[in-house]
Coordinates of C-alpha atoms in Angstrom, one line a residue:
M52 CA -21.7 17.0 -2.5
N53 CA -20.4 13.1 -2.8
L54 CA -20.0 13.4 -5.8
N55 CA -17.8 16.2 -6.1
I56 CA -15.6 14.9 -3.2
H57 CA -14.5 12.8 -4.8
I58 CA -14.0 14.0 -8.4
I59 CA -12.0 16.1 -5.7
N60 CA -9.7 12.7 -3.9
K61 CA -9.4 11.6 -7.4
A62 CA -7.8 14.6 -9.2
R63 CA -5.3 14.9 -5.7
K64 CA -4.2 11.4 -6.8
S65 CA -3.8 11.9 -10.6
F66 CA 0.0 12.7 -11.5
W67 CA -0.8 16.7 -13.0
F68 CA -2.1 18.0 -10.2
V69 CA 0.3 19.4 -8.1
P70 CA 2.7 20.6 -11.0
F71 CA -0.5 22.2 -11.8
L72 CA -0.8 23.8 -8.3
F73 CA 2.7 24.1 -8.3
S74 CA 2.0 26.0 -10.7
L75 CA -0.6 28.8 -9.6
I76 CA 2.0 29.6 -7.1
S77 CA 4.9 30.2 -9.3
L78 CA 2.7 32.4 -11.3
V79 CA 1.8 34.6 -8.6
L80 CA 5.1 34.5 -7.2
A81 CA 6.5 35.4 -11.2
L82 CA 3.9 39.1 -9.9
I83 CA 4.9 39.5 -7.3
T84 CA 9.3 39.7 -8.5
F85 CA 7.7 41.8 -11.2
Y86 CA 5.7 44.6 -9.2
F87 CA 9.6 44.1 -6.4
D88 CA 10.8 44.6 -8.8
W89 CA 9.2 47.6 -10.1
W90 CA 9.3 49.5 -6.6
L91 CA 13.2 48.9 -6.3
S92 CA 14.2 51.2 -9.1
Q93 CA 11.3 53.7 -8.1
H94 CA 13.4 54.2 -4.4
D95 CA 16.5 53.3 -6.0
Y96 CA 16.9 49.9 -5.5
P97 CA 17.6 50.3 -2.2
L98 CA 18.3 46.8 0.8
F99 CA 20.4 44.3 -1.6
P100 CA 23.8 44.7 -3.2
K101 CA 24.0 46.2 -6.5
V102 CA 26.0 43.2 -8.2
L103 CA 22.4 41.1 -8.5
F104 CA 20.4 43.9 -9.8
S105 CA 21.5 43.6 -14.2
N106 CA 20.3 45.4 -17.7
F107 CA 16.3 44.4 -19.5
D108 CA 19.3 42.6 -22.0
L109 CA 22.0 40.9 -19.6
S110 CA 18.5 40.3 -17.7
M111 CA 16.8 39.0 -21.0
T112 CA 19.2 37.1 -21.4
I113 CA 19.7 35.2 -18.2
I114 CA 16.4 34.4 -17.7
S115 CA 15.8 32.7 -21.3
T116 CA 19.6 30.5 -20.5
I117 CA 17.7 29.6 -17.2
A118 CA 14.0 28.8 -19.0
S119 CA 16.1 26.9 -21.5
S120 CA 18.0 24.1 -18.8
I121 CA 14.9 23.9 -16.5
M122 CA 12.3 22.4 -19.4
T123 CA 16.1 20.6 -20.8
M124 CA 15.8 18.7 -17.0
T125 CA 12.8 18.8 -17.7
T126 CA 12.5 16.4 -20.2
I127 CA 15.1 15.0 -18.5
T128 CA 13.1 14.0 -15.0
F129 CA 10.3 13.3 -18.3
S130 CA 12.0 10.8 -19.9
T131 CA 13.7 8.7 -16.4
I132 CA 9.9 9.2 -15.5
M133 CA 8.8 6.2 -18.6
V134 CA 12.0 4.4 -17.7
V135 CA 11.2 3.4 -15.0
L136 CA 7.4 3.4 -15.7
T137 CA 8.9 0.7 -18.3
T138 CA 10.8 -1.7 -16.0
F139 CA 7.1 -1.6 -13.4
L140 CA 5.6 -2.9 -16.3
S141 CA 8.2 -5.4 -18.0
Q142 CA 10.1 -6.2 -14.4
Y143 CA 7.5 -6.9 -11.1
S144 CA 4.1 -5.9 -12.5
P145 CA 1.2 -3.2 -14.3
R146 CA -1.0 -2.4 -10.6
T147 CA 3.0 -1.3 -9.6
L148 CA 2.4 1.4 -12.2
Q149 CA -0.2 3.2 -9.4
N150 CA 2.8 3.5 -7.3
F151 CA 5.4 5.4 -9.0
I152 CA 2.6 7.8 -9.8
N153 CA 1.7 8.6 -6.7
D154 CA 4.6 9.2 -5.5
R155 CA 4.4 12.6 -3.5
P156 CA 8.4 13.2 -3.8
T157 CA 8.1 11.9 -8.0
Q158 CA 5.3 15.3 -8.5
R159 CA 7.3 17.6 -5.9
V160 CA 10.5 17.4 -8.5
L161 CA 8.6 17.6 -11.5
A162 CA 6.0 20.1 -10.7
I163 CA 8.8 22.0 -9.1
F164 CA 11.0 22.0 -12.8
V165 CA 7.9 22.5 -13.9
S166 CA 6.8 25.6 -11.9
G167 CA 10.6 26.7 -12.5
V168 CA 10.0 26.9 -16.0
V169 CA 6.4 29.1 -15.4
Y170 CA 8.4 31.2 -13.2
C171 CA 10.9 32.2 -15.9
I172 CA 8.9 32.4 -18.5
T173 CA 6.0 34.6 -17.2
L174 CA 8.6 36.6 -16.3
L175 CA 10.1 37.0 -19.2
V176 CA 6.5 38.5 -20.7
L177 CA 6.3 40.7 -17.9
L178 CA 9.4 42.3 -17.8
Q179 CA 9.6 45.6 -20.9
D180 CA 11.8 47.1 -22.4
E181 CA 9.7 50.4 -22.5
S182 CA 9.1 51.4 -19.3
G183 CA 11.6 52.5 -18.5
Q184 CA 14.0 50.9 -15.9
K185 CA 16.9 51.1 -15.8
L186 CA 17.8 47.6 -13.7
Y187 CA 16.0 44.4 -12.9
I188 CA 16.6 42.6 -10.1
S189 CA 13.8 39.3 -11.2
S190 CA 17.1 37.6 -13.0
A191 CA 18.8 36.9 -9.7
F192 CA 16.0 35.2 -7.7
A193 CA 15.5 32.9 -11.5
G194 CA 19.4 32.4 -10.8
I195 CA 18.3 31.4 -7.5
V196 CA 15.1 28.7 -8.9
A197 CA 17.7 27.6 -11.2
I198 CA 19.2 26.6 -8.3
I199 CA 16.4 25.1 -6.5
C200 CA 15.9 23.1 -9.9
L201 CA 19.3 21.5 -9.7
F202 CA 19.3 20.2 -6.0
V203 CA 16.0 18.9 -6.9
F204 CA 17.7 17.0 -9.6
V205 CA 20.1 15.9 -8.0
Y206 CA 17.6 14.7 -5.2
F207 CA 15.7 12.6 -7.9
V208 CA 18.4 11.7 -9.7
H209 CA 19.0 9.2 -5.8
H210 CA 14.8 8.7 -5.4
V211 CA 14.4 7.2 -8.5
S212 CA 17.7 4.6 -7.7
N213 CA 16.5 4.2 -4.8
W214 CA 12.5 3.4 -6.2
V215 CA 13.5 0.9 -8.9
K216 CA 15.6 -1.3 -6.2
V217 CA 13.0 -4.8 -5.7
S218 CA 13.3 -4.2 -2.1
N219 CA 12.6 -0.8 -1.4
L220 CA 9.6 -1.3 -3.7
I221 CA 8.3 -4.0 -1.7
H222 CA 8.8 -2.5 0.7
N223 CA 6.5 -0.1 -0.2
I224 CA 3.3 -1.2 -0.8
T225 CA 3.9 -3.2 2.9
I226 CA 3.9 0.3 4.1
K227 CA 0.5 1.6 2.6
T228 CA -0.6 -1.5 2.7
N229 CA -1.1 -1.4 6.4
Q230 CA -2.1 2.2 6.7
K231 CA -4.9 1.3 4.7
I232 CA -5.8 -1.3 7.4
D233 CA -5.4 1.6 10.0
N234 CA -6.4 4.2 8.4
S235 CA -9.8 2.0 7.6
Y236 CA -13.3 3.5 8.4
L237 CA -14.7 -0.4 8.8
Y238 CA -11.5 -1.6 10.8
R239 CA -11.2 1.6 13.4
K240 CA -15.5 1.7 13.3
N241 CA -16.1 -2.2 13.9
A242 CA -12.8 -1.4 17.0
I243 CA -15.1 0.8 18.5
N244 CA -18.2 -0.4 18.5
E245 CA -18.1 -3.8 21.4
Q246 CA -22.5 -4.4 21.2
P247 CA -23.6 -6.8 19.4
S248 CA -25.8 -5.5 16.1
T249 CA -29.7 -5.7 16.2
F250 CA -31.3 -7.2 13.4
N251 CA -35.0 -5.8 12.5
E252 CA -36.3 -9.0 10.9
A253 CA -39.6 -7.0 10.9
L254 CA -38.2 -4.8 8.1
F255 CA -37.8 -7.8 5.8
E256 CA -41.3 -9.6 6.8
D257 CA -43.8 -6.2 6.1
T258 CA -41.6 -4.9 2.8
E259 CA -41.2 -5.1 -0.1
P260 CA -37.3 -5.2 -1.5
I261 CA -36.5 -1.7 -4.2
L262 CA -34.1 -3.5 -6.4
V263 CA -31.5 -0.7 -7.3
Y264 CA -30.0 -0.3 -10.7
S265 CA -27.1 0.9 -11.7
E266 CA -26.7 3.7 -14.3
Q267 CA -24.0 4.1 -16.4
S268 CA -21.5 1.1 -16.7
G269 CA -18.1 0.7 -15.3
Y270 CA -15.8 -1.2 -12.3
L271 CA -17.5 -0.5 -8.9
Q272 CA -14.0 1.2 -7.8
Q273 CA -15.2 2.1 -4.1
I274 CA -18.1 2.9 -2.0
N275 CA -18.5 5.6 0.8
I276 CA -19.8 3.2 3.4
E277 CA -19.5 6.1 6.1
G278 CA -21.9 8.0 3.7
M279 CA -24.2 5.2 2.9
L280 CA -24.7 4.1 6.8
T281 CA -25.5 7.9 7.9
K282 CA -28.6 8.2 4.5
A283 CA -29.6 4.7 5.3
A284 CA -30.0 5.6 9.3
S285 CA -32.3 8.9 8.6
D286 CA -34.2 6.9 5.4
E287 CA -34.6 3.9 8.4
A288 CA -34.1 1.8 5.5
V289 CA -31.5 -1.5 4.8
I290 CA -29.4 -1.5 2.4
R291 CA -28.0 -4.5 1.3
M292 CA -25.3 -4.7 -1.6
V293 CA -25.8 -7.5 -4.6
K294 CA -22.5 -6.1 -5.7
T295 CA -18.4 -5.5 -4.4
P296 CA -15.9 -3.1 -4.8
G297 CA -13.8 -4.5 -8.4
E298 CA -16.5 -5.9 -9.9
Y299 CA -18.3 -4.6 -13.7
L300 CA -21.4 -3.8 -13.5
L301 CA -23.2 -2.6 -17.0
Q302 CA -26.3 -0.5 -16.8
G303 CA -29.7 -1.7 -15.4
T304 CA -27.7 -4.3 -13.4
P305 CA -28.8 -4.3 -9.7
V306 CA -26.8 -3.3 -7.3
M307 CA -29.0 -2.8 -4.3
T308 CA -31.2 -4.3 -2.5
A309 CA -33.7 -1.6 -0.2
W310 CA -35.6 -1.9 2.3
T311 CA -37.5 0.6 4.3
T312 CA -41.0 1.8 5.1
N313 CA -41.0 5.8 4.3
K314 CA -42.6 5.6 1.1
D315 CA -41.4 9.6 0.4
I316 CA -37.5 8.6 0.1
D317 CA -35.6 7.9 -3.4
V318 CA -33.6 4.3 -3.8
E319 CA -31.8 6.3 -6.6
D320 CA -30.0 8.7 -3.7
Y321 CA -27.9 5.3 -3.0
L322 CA -26.1 5.3 -6.3
E323 CA -24.0 8.7 -5.6
Y324 CA -22.3 6.6 -2.8
L325 CA -21.3 4.6 -5.6
V326 CA -17.2 5.5 -7.9
F327 CA -17.0 3.9 -10.7
G328 CA -14.9 3.7 -13.6
P329 CA -12.3 2.0 -16.7
D330 CA -10.2 0.1 -13.6
K331 CA -10.9 -3.3 -12.0
E332 CA -8.9 -2.4 -9.4
P333 CA -10.6 -0.7 -6.5
M334 CA -9.7 2.5 -4.7
E335 CA -8.7 1.7 -1.2
D336 CA -8.9 -2.1 -1.6
I337 CA -6.0 -4.1 1.6
E338 CA -6.7 -7.9 -0.9
L339 CA -5.2 -5.1 -3.9
G340 CA -1.3 -4.5 -1.2
I341 CA -1.3 -8.2 -1.3
R342 CA -2.4 -8.8 -4.6
K343 CA 1.0 -6.4 -5.7
L344 CA 3.6 -8.2 -4.0
V345 CA 2.1 -11.8 -4.9
E346 CA 2.6 -10.7 -9.0
I347 CA 6.0 -9.2 -8.2
A348 CA 6.6 -12.5 -6.5
L349 CA 5.0 -14.9 -9.5
R350 CA 7.2 -13.0 -12.2
A351 CA 10.1 -13.4 -10.4
I352 CA 9.9 -17.5 -9.8
S353 CA 9.0 -17.0 -13.4
P354 CA 11.8 -19.3 -16.0
A355 CA 11.8 -16.0 -17.6
I356 CA 12.8 -14.0 -14.0
N357 CA 14.4 -16.3 -11.8
D358 CA 14.9 -14.7 -9.2
P359 CA 13.4 -16.1 -5.8
N360 CA 15.3 -14.3 -3.8
T361 CA 12.9 -11.8 -4.5
A362 CA 9.9 -13.5 -4.6
K363 CA 11.0 -15.1 -0.7
N364 CA 11.1 -10.7 0.1
C365 CA 7.9 -10.6 -1.2
I366 CA 6.1 -13.7 0.8
E367 CA 8.3 -12.3 4.1
E368 CA 6.2 -9.1 3.7
I369 CA 2.6 -10.5 3.1
G370 CA 3.7 -12.8 6.2
I371 CA 3.6 -8.2 8.3
I372 CA 0.4 -7.6 6.2
L373 CA -0.7 -10.7 7.5
S374 CA 0.4 -10.3 11.1
K375 CA -1.3 -7.5 11.3
L376 CA -4.9 -8.1 9.7
A377 CA -5.5 -10.7 12.1
K378 CA -4.3 -8.7 14.9
H379 CA -7.7 -6.6 13.9
K380 CA -11.4 -7.9 14.0
L381 CA -11.6 -7.7 11.2
P382 CA -15.2 -6.5 9.3
S383 CA -18.6 -7.6 9.2
S384 CA -20.8 -7.7 6.7
Y385 CA -24.3 -6.4 8.7
L386 CA -22.6 -2.4 9.7
S387 CA -24.6 -0.6 11.9
D388 CA -25.5 3.3 12.4
E389 CA -25.0 4.7 16.1
E390 CA -28.0 3.6 17.0
N391 CA -25.9 -0.1 16.2
N392 CA -29.2 -1.0 14.3
V393 CA -28.0 -2.7 10.4
R394 CA -27.9 -0.6 7.8
I395 CA -25.9 -1.5 5.5
I396 CA -25.0 -5.7 4.0
L397 CA -21.9 -5.8 2.7
E398 CA -20.1 -9.4 2.2
Q399 CA -16.9 -8.4 3.7
P400 CA -13.5 -11.0 2.9
T401 CA -12.9 -12.8 6.3
F402 CA -8.7 -14.1 7.8
G403 CA -9.7 -17.5 5.7
D404 CA -10.1 -15.4 2.1
Y405 CA -7.1 -13.6 3.1
L406 CA -4.7 -16.8 4.0
Y407 CA -5.9 -18.2 0.7
K408 CA -5.7 -16.0 -2.1
S409 CA -2.1 -14.3 -0.7
F410 CA -1.1 -18.4 -0.7
Y411 CA -2.5 -19.9 -3.9
Q412 CA -1.6 -19.5 -6.9
L413 CA 2.0 -19.2 -5.2
R414 CA 1.5 -22.6 -3.8
H415 CA 1.3 -23.1 -7.2
Y416 CA 3.8 -21.9 -9.1
G417 CA 6.4 -22.6 -6.2
K418 CA 5.7 -25.9 -5.9
Q419 CA 8.6 -26.9 -6.5
D420 CA 11.1 -24.6 -5.3
I421 CA 12.0 -24.9 -1.7
S422 CA 13.3 -21.6 -0.8
I423 CA 9.5 -20.7 -1.8
I424 CA 7.9 -23.4 -0.5
A425 CA 9.7 -22.7 3.2
E426 CA 9.4 -19.1 3.3
I427 CA 5.3 -19.3 2.8
L428 CA 5.7 -21.9 6.3
R429 CA 7.9 -19.2 7.9
S430 CA 5.7 -16.9 7.1
L431 CA 3.1 -18.8 8.2
R432 CA 5.3 -18.9 11.1
M433 CA 5.7 -15.4 11.5
I434 CA 1.7 -14.7 11.9
G435 CA 0.8 -17.0 13.8
E436 CA 3.3 -16.6 16.5
N437 CA 2.2 -13.2 17.4
N438 CA -1.2 -14.2 17.4
S439 CA -4.6 -15.1 19.1
E440 CA -5.6 -19.0 19.9
E441 CA -8.0 -18.7 17.0
T442 CA -5.2 -17.5 14.3
K443 CA -2.7 -20.2 15.4
R444 CA -5.2 -22.7 14.7
M445 CA -6.3 -21.3 11.3
V446 CA -3.2 -20.8 10.2
W447 CA -2.3 -25.0 11.4
T448 CA -4.8 -25.9 9.8
F449 CA -3.6 -24.0 6.1
K450 CA -0.6 -25.2 6.6
D451 CA -2.4 -28.5 5.6
Y452 CA -3.2 -26.4 1.6
I453 CA 0.5 -25.7 0.7
L454 CA 1.7 -29.0 2.1
E455 CA -0.5 -31.1 -0.4
G456 CA -0.1 -28.8 -3.0
I457 CA 4.1 -29.3 -2.9
D458 CA 5.5 -31.3 -5.7
Y459 CA 8.1 -34.2 -3.5
D460 CA 8.9 -35.8 -7.0
S461 CA 11.1 -33.0 -7.5
L462 CA 13.1 -32.9 -4.3
Q463 CA 15.6 -34.3 -2.0
N464 CA 16.3 -35.9 1.7
L465 CA 17.7 -32.8 2.8
D466 CA 14.7 -31.3 1.2
M467 CA 12.2 -32.5 3.3
Q468 CA 14.7 -32.8 6.3
Y469 CA 14.6 -28.3 5.6
I470 CA 10.6 -28.9 5.6
M471 CA 10.9 -30.8 8.4
R472 CA 13.1 -28.0 10.0
H473 CA 9.9 -24.5 9.7
L474 CA 7.2 -27.5 10.4
D475 CA 9.2 -28.0 13.9
E476 CA 9.1 -24.1 14.4
L477 CA 5.6 -23.5 12.5
A478 CA 4.1 -26.1 15.0
A479 CA 5.7 -24.4 18.0
A480 CA 4.7 -20.9 17.4
C481 CA 1.2 -22.3 16.6
M482 CA 1.9 -24.2 20.5
Q483 CA 0.9 -27.5 17.7
T484 CA 3.0 -29.5 20.4
N485 CA 1.7 -32.8 20.4
W486 CA 2.0 -32.3 16.8
D487 CA 2.7 -36.3 15.3
K488 CA 5.9 -36.5 12.8
D489 CA 5.0 -39.4 11.7
E490 CA 1.7 -38.7 10.8
V491 CA 2.5 -35.4 8.5
R492 CA 5.4 -38.2 6.7
N493 CA 2.6 -40.7 5.8
K494 CA 0.6 -38.3 4.4
Y495 CA 2.6 -35.9 2.3
F496 CA 5.7 -37.7 1.9
P497 CA 6.2 -40.2 -0.9
E498 CA 7.5 -43.6 -0.1
Q499 CA 11.2 -43.3 -0.7
Y500 CA 11.6 -41.4 1.7
K501 CA 8.7 -42.5 5.4
T502 CA 12.3 -45.1 6.3
S503 CA 14.6 -42.0 5.4
D504 CA 17.1 -42.6 7.8
S505 CA 18.8 -39.4 6.9
Y506 CA 15.4 -38.0 7.5
H507 CA 13.9 -38.8 11.2
H508 CA 14.3 -36.2 13.5
K509 CA 15.2 -37.0 17.5
K510 CA 12.0 -38.5 19.3
E511 CA 11.4 -35.9 22.2
E512 CA 11.5 -37.3 25.4

């Protein structure tokens, strides 16, 4: 059952699913058109004006011409998609390819073109001169299909021109990641369950742990937490995941440990709730969206591209995601069933982990760029000013990690003043009204900048 659901979900995300579905529909429509054409001939061509009808030769010419024209548009569409994918691969990040491939408007455009070709070819096969029919309306319907494909092609050109804009790509990644936060089963379950989970310590003391080994090799892409929780509750078992999504497992590698008093169950059944694949990237992973933005930012600040404004845009969007993430109660590593008994132990990242993974590479590669440093501080301010006291304290502590990594020798007096201005704003957002500016200067700034008259701010009265 779980395998079938996984296959269906994987098929829906593939590039061919929507075109295949539309092709089946167009095949049915072509059959309906053919029989409707025959019905009209049997009733002296009612309902429609005679100008829409044409003889056999003209109908075959029109439909074949339309079929070849739509095929040409389909070829151009394929070529355009390949150009966009190449642009994403070279300019942004290899992980952004999936965003365009999974884009529903792109899939629907391609599906309409493919289904248009299938529709016209099917009509060509069905129409026969030996039938004795004098007039046909199928060519008129094929003309309507051609007009629809023409407008869809214009829409596709507009859609692609928007997609290749890096700002739209970045914003799209942010929207998708925020949707994952809202729709994640663990986040929704954690928001509803406010009672502390109970831990059956006797189960660990009285039973021997059972190791469950992987039956195949590949990256662990997804864990069906909801299904595994239900089965663990029915088996009165506790499952501890040894591996986490994103790790590679060889066949025979321990993947989980089970504790249960029920001797009749087969712990190998829990492997059905794991999804393996050839790609490292986990499905429905919130961290993946952040990683995409980080990679786009890193390429933007590289000497080969040298586009710091794109990097600033990415850092701002990262701040938006982290700000939303901080508003949620992050899932615990101990996942409980409906009766609040711990059933699955799975290591979950803390908000501090998300902070570190979001900025540690940007801190390293942007240490000499004042605009990157300032944008990171501004992003931290955005996170702090909209969240709880605990988040404010965490953000204010994390700013020391950013300051420690700056290459101050490459900065000038005005750059230092710019940093202090952002630190003032960050302190106000994090409710740190009594922070010692001189202590920060003495701790991080080089000696030549500590006594600079142009750098010091007036102390508050």
